[in-house]
Coordinates of N, CA and C in Angstrom, one line a residue:
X698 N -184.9 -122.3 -18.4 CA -184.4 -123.3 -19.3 C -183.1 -123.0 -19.9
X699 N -182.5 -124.2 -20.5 CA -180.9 -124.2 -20.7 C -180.9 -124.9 -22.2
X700 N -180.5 -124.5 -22.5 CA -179.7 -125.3 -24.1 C -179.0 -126.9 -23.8
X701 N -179.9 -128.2 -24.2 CA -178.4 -129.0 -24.0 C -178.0 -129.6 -26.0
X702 N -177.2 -130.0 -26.0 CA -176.6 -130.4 -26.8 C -175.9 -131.7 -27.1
X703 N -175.9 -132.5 -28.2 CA -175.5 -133.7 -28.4 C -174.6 -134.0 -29.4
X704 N -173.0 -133.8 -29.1 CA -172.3 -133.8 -30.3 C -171.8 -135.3 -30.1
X705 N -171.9 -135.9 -31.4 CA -172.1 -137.1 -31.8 C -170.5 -137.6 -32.5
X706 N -170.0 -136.1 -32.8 CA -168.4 -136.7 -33.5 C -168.6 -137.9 -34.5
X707 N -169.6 -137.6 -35.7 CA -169.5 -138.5 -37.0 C -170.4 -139.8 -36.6
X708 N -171.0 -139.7 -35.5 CA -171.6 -141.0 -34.7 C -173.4 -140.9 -35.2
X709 N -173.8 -142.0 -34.8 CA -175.3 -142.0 -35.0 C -175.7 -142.5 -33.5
X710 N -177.3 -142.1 -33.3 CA -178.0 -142.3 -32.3 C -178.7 -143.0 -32.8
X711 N -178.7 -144.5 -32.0 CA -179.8 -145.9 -32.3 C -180.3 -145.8 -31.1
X712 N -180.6 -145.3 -30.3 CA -181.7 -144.8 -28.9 C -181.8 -143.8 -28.6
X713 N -182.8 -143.1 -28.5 CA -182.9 -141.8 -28.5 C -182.5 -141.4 -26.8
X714 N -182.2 -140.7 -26.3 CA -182.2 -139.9 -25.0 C -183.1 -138.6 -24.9
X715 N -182.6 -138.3 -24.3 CA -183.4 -136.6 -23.6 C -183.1 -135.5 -24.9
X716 N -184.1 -135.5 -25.6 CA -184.0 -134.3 -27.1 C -183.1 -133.4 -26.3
X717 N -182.1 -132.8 -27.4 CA -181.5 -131.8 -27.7 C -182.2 -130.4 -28.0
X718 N -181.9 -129.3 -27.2 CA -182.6 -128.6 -27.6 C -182.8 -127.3 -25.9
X719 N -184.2 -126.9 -25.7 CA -183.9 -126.2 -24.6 C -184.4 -127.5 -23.1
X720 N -183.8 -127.7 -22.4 CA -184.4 -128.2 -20.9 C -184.5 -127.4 -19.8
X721 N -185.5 -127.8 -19.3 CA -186.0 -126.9 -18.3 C -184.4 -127.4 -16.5
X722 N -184.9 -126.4 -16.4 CA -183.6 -126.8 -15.1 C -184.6 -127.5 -14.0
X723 N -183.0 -128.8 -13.5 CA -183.4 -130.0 -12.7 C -184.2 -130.8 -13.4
X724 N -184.3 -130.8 -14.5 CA -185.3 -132.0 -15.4 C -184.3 -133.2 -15.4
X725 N -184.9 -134.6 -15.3 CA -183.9 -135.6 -15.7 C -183.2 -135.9 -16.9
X726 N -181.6 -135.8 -16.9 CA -181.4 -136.0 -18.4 C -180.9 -137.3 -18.8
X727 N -181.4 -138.4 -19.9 CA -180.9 -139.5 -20.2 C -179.9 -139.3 -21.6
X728 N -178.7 -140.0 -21.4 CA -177.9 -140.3 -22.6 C -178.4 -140.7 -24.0
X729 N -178.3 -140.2 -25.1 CA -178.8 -141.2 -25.7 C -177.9 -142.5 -26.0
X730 N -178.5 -143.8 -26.8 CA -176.9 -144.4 -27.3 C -176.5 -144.5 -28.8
X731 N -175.4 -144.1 -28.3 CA -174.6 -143.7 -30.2 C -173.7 -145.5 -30.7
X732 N -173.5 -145.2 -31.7 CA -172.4 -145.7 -32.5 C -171.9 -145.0 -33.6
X733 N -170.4 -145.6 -33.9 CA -170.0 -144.9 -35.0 C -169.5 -146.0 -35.6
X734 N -169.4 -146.0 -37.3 CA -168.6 -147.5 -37.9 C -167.1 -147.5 -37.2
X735 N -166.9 -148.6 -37.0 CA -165.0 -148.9 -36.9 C -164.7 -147.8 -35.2
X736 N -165.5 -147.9 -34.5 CA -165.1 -147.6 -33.5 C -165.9 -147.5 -32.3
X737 N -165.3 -147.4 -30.9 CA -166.2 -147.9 -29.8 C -166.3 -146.7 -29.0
X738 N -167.3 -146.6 -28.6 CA -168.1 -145.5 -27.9 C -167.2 -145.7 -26.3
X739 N -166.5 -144.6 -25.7 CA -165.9 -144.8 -24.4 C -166.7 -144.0 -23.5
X740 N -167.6 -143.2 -23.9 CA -168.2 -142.2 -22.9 C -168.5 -140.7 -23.5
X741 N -169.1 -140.0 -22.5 CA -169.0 -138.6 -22.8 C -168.3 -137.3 -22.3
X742 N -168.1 -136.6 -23.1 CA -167.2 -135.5 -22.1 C -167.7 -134.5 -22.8
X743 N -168.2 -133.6 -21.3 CA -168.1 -134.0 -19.9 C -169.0 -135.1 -19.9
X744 N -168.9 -135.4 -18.5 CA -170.0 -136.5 -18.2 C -171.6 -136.0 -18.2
X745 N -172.3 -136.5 -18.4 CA -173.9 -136.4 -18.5 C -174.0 -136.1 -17.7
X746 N -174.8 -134.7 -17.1 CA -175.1 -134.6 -15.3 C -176.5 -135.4 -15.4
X747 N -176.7 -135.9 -13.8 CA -178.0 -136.5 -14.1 C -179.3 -135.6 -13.8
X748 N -179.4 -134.5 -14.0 CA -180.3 -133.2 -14.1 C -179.5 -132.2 -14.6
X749 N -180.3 -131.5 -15.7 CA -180.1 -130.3 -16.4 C -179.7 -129.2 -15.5
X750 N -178.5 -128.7 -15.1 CA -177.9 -127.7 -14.6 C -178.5 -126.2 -15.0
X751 N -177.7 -125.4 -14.3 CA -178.5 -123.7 -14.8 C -177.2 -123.2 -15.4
X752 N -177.2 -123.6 -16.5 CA -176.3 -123.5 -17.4 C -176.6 -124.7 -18.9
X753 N -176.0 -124.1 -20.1 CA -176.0 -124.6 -20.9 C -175.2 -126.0 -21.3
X754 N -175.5 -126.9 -21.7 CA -174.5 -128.4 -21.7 C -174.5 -128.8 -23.1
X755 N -173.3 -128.8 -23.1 CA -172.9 -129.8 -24.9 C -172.1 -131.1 -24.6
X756 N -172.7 -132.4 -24.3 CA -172.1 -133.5 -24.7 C -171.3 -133.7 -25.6
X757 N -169.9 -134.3 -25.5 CA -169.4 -134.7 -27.2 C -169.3 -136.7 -26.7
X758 N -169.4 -137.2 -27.8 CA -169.2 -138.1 -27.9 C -167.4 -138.9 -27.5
X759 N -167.3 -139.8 -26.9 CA -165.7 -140.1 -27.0 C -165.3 -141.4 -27.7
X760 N -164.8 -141.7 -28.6 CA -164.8 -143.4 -29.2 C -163.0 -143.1 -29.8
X761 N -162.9 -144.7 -29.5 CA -161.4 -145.3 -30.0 C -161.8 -146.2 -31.2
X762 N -160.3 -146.0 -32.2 CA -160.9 -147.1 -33.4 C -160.8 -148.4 -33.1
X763 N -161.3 -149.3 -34.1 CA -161.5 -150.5 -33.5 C -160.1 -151.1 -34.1
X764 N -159.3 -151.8 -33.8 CA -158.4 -152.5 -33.6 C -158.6 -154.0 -34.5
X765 N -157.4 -154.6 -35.5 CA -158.1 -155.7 -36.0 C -156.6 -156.5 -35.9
X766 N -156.6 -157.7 -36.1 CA -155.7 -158.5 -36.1 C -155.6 -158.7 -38.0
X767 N -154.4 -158.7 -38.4 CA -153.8 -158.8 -39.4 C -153.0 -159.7 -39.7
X768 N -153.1 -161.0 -40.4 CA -151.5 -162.2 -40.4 C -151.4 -161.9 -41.4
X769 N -150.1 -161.8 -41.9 CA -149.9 -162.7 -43.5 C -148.2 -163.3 -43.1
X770 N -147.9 -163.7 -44.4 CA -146.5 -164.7 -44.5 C -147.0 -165.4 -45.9
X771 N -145.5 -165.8 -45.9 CA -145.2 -166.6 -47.3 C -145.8 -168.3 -47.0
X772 N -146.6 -169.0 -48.3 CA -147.2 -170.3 -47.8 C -146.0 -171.2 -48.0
X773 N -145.5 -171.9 -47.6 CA -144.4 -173.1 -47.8 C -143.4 -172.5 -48.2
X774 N -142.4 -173.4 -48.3 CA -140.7 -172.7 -48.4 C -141.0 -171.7 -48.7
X775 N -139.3 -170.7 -47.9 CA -139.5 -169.3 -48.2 C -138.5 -169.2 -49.7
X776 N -139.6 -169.3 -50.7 CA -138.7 -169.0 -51.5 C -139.1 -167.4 -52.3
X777 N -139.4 -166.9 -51.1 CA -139.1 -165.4 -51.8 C -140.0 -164.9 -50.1
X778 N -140.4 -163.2 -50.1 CA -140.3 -162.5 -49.2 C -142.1 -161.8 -48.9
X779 N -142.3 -161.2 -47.5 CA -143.6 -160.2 -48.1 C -143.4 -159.3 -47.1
X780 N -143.6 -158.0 -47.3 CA -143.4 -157.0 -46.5 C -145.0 -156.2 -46.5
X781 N -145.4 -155.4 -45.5 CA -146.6 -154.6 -45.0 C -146.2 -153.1 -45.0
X782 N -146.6 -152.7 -46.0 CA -146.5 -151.0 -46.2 C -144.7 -150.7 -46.1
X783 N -144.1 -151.6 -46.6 CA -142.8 -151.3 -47.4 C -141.9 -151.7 -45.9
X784 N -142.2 -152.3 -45.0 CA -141.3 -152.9 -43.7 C -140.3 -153.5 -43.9
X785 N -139.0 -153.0 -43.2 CA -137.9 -153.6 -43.1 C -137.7 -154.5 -42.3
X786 N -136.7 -155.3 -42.1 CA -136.5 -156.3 -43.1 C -137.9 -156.9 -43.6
X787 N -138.1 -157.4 -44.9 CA -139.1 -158.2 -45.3 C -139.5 -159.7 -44.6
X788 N -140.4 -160.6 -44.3 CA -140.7 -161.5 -43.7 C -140.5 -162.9 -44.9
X789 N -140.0 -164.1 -44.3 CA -140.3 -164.9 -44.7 C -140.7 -166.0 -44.7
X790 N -141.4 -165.8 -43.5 CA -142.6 -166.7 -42.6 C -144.0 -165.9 -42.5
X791 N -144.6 -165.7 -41.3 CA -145.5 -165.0 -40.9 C -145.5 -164.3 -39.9
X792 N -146.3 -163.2 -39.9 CA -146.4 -161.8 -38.8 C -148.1 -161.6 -38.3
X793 N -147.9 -161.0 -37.2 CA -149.2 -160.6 -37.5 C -149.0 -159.4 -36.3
X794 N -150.1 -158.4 -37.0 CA -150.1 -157.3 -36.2 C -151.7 -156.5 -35.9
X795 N -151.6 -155.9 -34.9 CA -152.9 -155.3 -34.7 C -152.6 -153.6 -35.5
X796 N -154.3 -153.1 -36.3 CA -153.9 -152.3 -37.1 C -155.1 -151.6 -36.4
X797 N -155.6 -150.1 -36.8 CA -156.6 -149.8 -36.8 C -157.2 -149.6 -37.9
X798 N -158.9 -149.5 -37.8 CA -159.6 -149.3 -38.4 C -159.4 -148.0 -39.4
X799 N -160.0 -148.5 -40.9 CA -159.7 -147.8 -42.1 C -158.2 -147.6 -42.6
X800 N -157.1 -148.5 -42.0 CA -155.6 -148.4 -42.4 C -155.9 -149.1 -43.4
X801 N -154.9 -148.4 -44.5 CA -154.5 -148.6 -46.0 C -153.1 -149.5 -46.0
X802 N -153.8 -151.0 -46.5 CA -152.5 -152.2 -46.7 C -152.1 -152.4 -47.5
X803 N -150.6 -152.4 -47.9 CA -150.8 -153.1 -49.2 C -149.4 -154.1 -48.9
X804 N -149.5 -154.7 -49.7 CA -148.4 -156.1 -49.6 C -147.7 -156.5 -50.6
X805 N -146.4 -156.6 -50.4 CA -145.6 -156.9 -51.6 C -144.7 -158.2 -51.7
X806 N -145.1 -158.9 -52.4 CA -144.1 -159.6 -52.4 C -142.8 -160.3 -53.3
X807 N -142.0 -160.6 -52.7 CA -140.7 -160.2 -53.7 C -139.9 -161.6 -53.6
X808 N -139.7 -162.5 -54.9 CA -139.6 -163.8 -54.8 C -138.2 -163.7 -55.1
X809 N -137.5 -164.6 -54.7 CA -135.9 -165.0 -54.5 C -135.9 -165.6 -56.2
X810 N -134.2 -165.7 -56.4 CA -134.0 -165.9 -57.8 C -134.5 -167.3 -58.2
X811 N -135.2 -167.5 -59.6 CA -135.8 -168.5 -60.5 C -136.9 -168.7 -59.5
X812 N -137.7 -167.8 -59.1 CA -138.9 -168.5 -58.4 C -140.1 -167.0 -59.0
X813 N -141.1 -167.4 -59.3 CA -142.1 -166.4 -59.1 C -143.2 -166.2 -58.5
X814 N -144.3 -165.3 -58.2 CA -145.5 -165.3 -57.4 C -146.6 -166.6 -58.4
X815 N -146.8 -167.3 -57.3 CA -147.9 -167.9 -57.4 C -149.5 -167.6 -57.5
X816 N -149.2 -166.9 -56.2 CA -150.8 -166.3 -56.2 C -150.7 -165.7 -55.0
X817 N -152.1 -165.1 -54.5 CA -152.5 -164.5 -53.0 C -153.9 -165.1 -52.9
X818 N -153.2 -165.7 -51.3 CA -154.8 -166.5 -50.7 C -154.8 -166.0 -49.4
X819 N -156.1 -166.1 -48.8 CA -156.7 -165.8 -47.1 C -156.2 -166.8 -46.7
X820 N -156.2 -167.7 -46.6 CA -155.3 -169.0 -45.9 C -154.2 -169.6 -45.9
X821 N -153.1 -169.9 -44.7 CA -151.9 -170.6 -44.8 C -151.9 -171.5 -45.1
X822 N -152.8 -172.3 -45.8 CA -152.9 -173.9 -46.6 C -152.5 -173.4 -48.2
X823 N -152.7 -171.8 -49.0 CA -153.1 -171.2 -50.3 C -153.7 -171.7 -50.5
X824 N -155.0 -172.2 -50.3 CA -156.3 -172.7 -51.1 C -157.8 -171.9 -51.2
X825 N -157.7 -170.8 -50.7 CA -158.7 -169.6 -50.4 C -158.1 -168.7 -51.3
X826 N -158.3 -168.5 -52.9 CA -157.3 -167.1 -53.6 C -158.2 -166.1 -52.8
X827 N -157.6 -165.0 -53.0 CA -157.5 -163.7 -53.2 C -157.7 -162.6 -54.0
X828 N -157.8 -163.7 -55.5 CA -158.3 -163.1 -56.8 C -157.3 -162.2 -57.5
X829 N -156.3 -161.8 -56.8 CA -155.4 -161.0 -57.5 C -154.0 -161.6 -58.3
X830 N -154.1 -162.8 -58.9 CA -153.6 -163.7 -59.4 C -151.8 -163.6 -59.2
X831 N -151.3 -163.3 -60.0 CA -149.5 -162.7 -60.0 C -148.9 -161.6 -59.8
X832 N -150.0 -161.2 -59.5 CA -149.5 -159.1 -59.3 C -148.2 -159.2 -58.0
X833 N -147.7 -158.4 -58.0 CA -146.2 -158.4 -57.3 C -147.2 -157.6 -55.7
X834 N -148.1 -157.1 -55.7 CA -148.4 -156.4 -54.5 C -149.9 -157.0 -54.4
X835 N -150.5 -156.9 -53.3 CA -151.8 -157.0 -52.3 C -152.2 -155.7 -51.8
X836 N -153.1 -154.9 -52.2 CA -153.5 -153.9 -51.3 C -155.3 -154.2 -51.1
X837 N -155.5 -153.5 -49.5 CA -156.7 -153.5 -49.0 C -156.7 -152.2 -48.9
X838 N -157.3 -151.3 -49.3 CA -157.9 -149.8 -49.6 C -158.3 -149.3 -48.4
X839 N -159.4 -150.0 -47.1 CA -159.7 -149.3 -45.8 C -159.7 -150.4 -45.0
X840 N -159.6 -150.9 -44.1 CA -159.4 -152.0 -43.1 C -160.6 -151.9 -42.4
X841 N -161.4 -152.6 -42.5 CA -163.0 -153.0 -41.5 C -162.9 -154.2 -40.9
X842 N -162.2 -155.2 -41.2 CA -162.2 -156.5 -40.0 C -160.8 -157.5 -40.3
X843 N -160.8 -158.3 -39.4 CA -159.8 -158.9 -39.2 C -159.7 -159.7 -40.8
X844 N -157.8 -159.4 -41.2 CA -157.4 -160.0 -42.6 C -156.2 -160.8 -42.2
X845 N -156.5 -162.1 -43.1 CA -155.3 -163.1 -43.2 C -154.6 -162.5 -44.9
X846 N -153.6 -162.3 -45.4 CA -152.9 -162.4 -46.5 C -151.6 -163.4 -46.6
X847 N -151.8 -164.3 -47.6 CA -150.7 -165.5 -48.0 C -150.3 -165.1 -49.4
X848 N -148.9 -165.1 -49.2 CA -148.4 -165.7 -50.9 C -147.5 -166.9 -50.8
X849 N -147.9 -166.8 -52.2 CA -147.1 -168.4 -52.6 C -146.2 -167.6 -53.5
X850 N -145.1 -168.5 -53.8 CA -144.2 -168.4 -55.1 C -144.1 -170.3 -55.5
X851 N -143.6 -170.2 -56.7 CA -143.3 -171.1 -57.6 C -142.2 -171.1 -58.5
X852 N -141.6 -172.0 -58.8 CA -140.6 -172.5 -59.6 C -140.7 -171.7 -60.8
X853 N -139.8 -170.8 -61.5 CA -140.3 -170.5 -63.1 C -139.6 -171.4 -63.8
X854 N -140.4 -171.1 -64.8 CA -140.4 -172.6 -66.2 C -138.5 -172.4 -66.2
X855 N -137.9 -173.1 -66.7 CA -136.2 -173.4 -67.5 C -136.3 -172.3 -68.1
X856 N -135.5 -171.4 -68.6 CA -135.1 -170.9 -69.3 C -135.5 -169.1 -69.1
X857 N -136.2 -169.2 -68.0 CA -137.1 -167.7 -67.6 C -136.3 -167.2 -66.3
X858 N -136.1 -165.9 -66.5 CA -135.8 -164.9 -65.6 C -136.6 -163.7 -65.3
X859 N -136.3 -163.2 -63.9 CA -136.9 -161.6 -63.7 C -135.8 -160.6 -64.4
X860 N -136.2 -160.0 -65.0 CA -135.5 -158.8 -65.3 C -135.9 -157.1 -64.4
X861 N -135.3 -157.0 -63.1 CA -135.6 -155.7 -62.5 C -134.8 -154.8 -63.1
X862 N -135.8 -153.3 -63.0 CA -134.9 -152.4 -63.4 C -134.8 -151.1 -62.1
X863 N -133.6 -150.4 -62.0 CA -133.0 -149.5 -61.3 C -132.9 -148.6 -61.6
X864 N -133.2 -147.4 -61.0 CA -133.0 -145.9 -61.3 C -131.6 -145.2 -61.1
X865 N -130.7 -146.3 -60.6 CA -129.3 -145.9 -60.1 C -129.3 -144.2 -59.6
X866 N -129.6 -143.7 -58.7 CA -130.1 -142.5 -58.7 C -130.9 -141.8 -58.9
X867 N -131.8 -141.7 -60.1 CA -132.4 -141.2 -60.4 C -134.1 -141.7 -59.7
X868 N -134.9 -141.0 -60.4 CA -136.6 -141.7 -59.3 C -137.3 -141.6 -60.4
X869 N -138.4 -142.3 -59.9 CA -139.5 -143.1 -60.4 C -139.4 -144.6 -60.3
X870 N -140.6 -145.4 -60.7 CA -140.4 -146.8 -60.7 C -140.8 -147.4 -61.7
X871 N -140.6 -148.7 -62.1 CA -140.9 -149.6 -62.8 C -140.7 -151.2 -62.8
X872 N -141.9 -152.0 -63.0 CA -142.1 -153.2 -62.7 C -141.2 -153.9 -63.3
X873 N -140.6 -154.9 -62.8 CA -140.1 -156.2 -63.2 C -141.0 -157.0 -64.5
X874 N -139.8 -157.2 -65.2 CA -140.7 -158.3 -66.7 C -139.8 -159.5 -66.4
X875 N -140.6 -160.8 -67.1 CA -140.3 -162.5 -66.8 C -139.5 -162.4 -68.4
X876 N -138.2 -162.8 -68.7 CA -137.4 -162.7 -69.9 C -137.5 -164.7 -70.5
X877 N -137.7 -164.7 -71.3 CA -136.5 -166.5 -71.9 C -135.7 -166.1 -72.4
X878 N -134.7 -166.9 -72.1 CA -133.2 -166.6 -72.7 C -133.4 -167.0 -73.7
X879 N -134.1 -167.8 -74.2 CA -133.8 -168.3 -75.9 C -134.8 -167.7 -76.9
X880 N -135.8 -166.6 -76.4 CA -136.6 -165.8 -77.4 C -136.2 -164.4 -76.8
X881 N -135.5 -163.5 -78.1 CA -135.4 -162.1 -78.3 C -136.4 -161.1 -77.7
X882 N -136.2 -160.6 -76.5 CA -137.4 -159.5 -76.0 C -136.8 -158.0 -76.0
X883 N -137.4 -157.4 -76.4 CA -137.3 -155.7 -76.6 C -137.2 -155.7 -74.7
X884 N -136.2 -154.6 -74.4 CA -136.1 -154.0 -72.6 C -137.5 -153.1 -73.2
X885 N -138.2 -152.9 -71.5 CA -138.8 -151.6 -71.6 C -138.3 -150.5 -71.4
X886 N -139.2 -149.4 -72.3 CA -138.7 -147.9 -72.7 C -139.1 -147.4 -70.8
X887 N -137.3 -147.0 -71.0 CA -137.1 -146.0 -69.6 C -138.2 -145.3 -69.4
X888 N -139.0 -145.5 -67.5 CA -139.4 -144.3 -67.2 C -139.1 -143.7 -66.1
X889 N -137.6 -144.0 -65.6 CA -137.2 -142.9 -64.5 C -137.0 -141.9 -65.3
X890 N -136.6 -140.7 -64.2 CA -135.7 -139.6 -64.5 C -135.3 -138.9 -63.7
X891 N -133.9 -138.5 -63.8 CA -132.6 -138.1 -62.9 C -132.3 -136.5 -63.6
X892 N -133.4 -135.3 -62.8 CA -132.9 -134.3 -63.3 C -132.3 -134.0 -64.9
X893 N -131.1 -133.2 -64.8 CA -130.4 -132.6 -66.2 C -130.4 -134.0 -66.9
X894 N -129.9 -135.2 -66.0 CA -129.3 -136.5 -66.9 C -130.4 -136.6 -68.0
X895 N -130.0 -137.2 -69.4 CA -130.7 -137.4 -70.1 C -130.2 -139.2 -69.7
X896 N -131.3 -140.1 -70.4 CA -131.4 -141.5 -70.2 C -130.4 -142.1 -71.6
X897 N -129.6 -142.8 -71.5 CA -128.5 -143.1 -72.3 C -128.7 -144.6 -72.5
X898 N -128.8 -146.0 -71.4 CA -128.9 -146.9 -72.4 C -129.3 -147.9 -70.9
X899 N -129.4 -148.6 -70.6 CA -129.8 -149.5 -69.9 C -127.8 -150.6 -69.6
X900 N -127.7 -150.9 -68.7 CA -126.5 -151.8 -68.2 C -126.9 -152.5 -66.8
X901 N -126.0 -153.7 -67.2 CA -126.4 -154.9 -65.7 C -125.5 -154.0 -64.5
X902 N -124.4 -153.2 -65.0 CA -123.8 -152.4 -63.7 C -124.2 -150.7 -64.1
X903 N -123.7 -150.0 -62.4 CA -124.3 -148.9 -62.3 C -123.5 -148.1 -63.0
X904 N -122.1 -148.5 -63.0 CA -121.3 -147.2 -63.7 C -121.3 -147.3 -65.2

């Protein structure tokens, strides 16, 4: 008798085969059949002999991730942009790409002047939200099946601007605030930082 073995590589067995364990030599050996989440079983290596050899045998499992289709794009005029895990140039139409399983998305999108985010919807009509109302980004945490992502932007009211801020060298980040020109708003308290520099005062130019 011989040792066989069944390495499964993170996989489960939903039909059992020929126990693992000792086989007698020339006994018939059947596969079991596996699965694993987010990926497809291609075979075993080595291959299953179809009788227990006079020697010991360790199957491993072989599987590819599963592959999903991904669209997004901006819904009606492009009046602003959306990029997939920070891609150059930004889009402002629609893409779509094949991703693998458990990839981490997230989506940004970045609206042209006097316009702001609308929303995020699963459909190129925006009538399916998304639930993540005006947030400037879209992230999906692990990828398990095929995702549409839409944004919209919209007109801002008269008198409203974005106000972005810049690190002009220095690092860290910080969100964009919506300003009215005709009501007084405190800037927000700096949180980059550029080494020795100490933080001096906020300006529309770098020097």
């Amino acid at each position: 008798k011989h040792t066989l073995s069944w390495n499964l590589d993170g996989g489960d067995i939903t039909e059992a085969g020929t126990a693992a364990g000792e086989v007698a030599y020339g006994a018939t050996l059947t596969a079991p059949t596996v699965e694993k989440d987010g990926h497809t079983f291609t075979g075993w290596s080595p291959a299953v002999p179809a009788t227990m050899p006079d020697n010991d045998v360790t199957c491993t499992a072989q599987w590819e991730k599963n592959m999903y289709t991904v669209t997004y794009g901006v819904v009606g005029a492009a009046n602003g942009t959306i990029a997939l895990n920070n891609e150059t140039p930004a889009i402002e139409g629609q893409k779509t790409q094949e991703l693998e399983h458990g990839a981490e998305l997230t989506f940004t999108a970045t609206p042209t002047t006097r316009y702001q985010i609308e929303g995020w919807y699963s459909d190129e009509a925006g009538t399916i939200s998304l639930g993540n109302g005006t947030a400037a980004t879209y992230t999906i945490n692990s990828l398990t099946s095929a995702e549409s992502v839409y944004v919209t932007f919209e007109e801002m009211p008269a008198n409203t601007y974005n106000v972005a801020f810049d690190a002009n060298g220095g690092t860290g980040s910080m969100s964009s605030i919506k300003m009215d020109s005709t009501v007084y708003t405190r800037l927000k308290y700096n949180l980059f930082s550029n080494g020795e520099f100490e933080f001096k005062n906020w300006n529309k130019l770098s020097n």
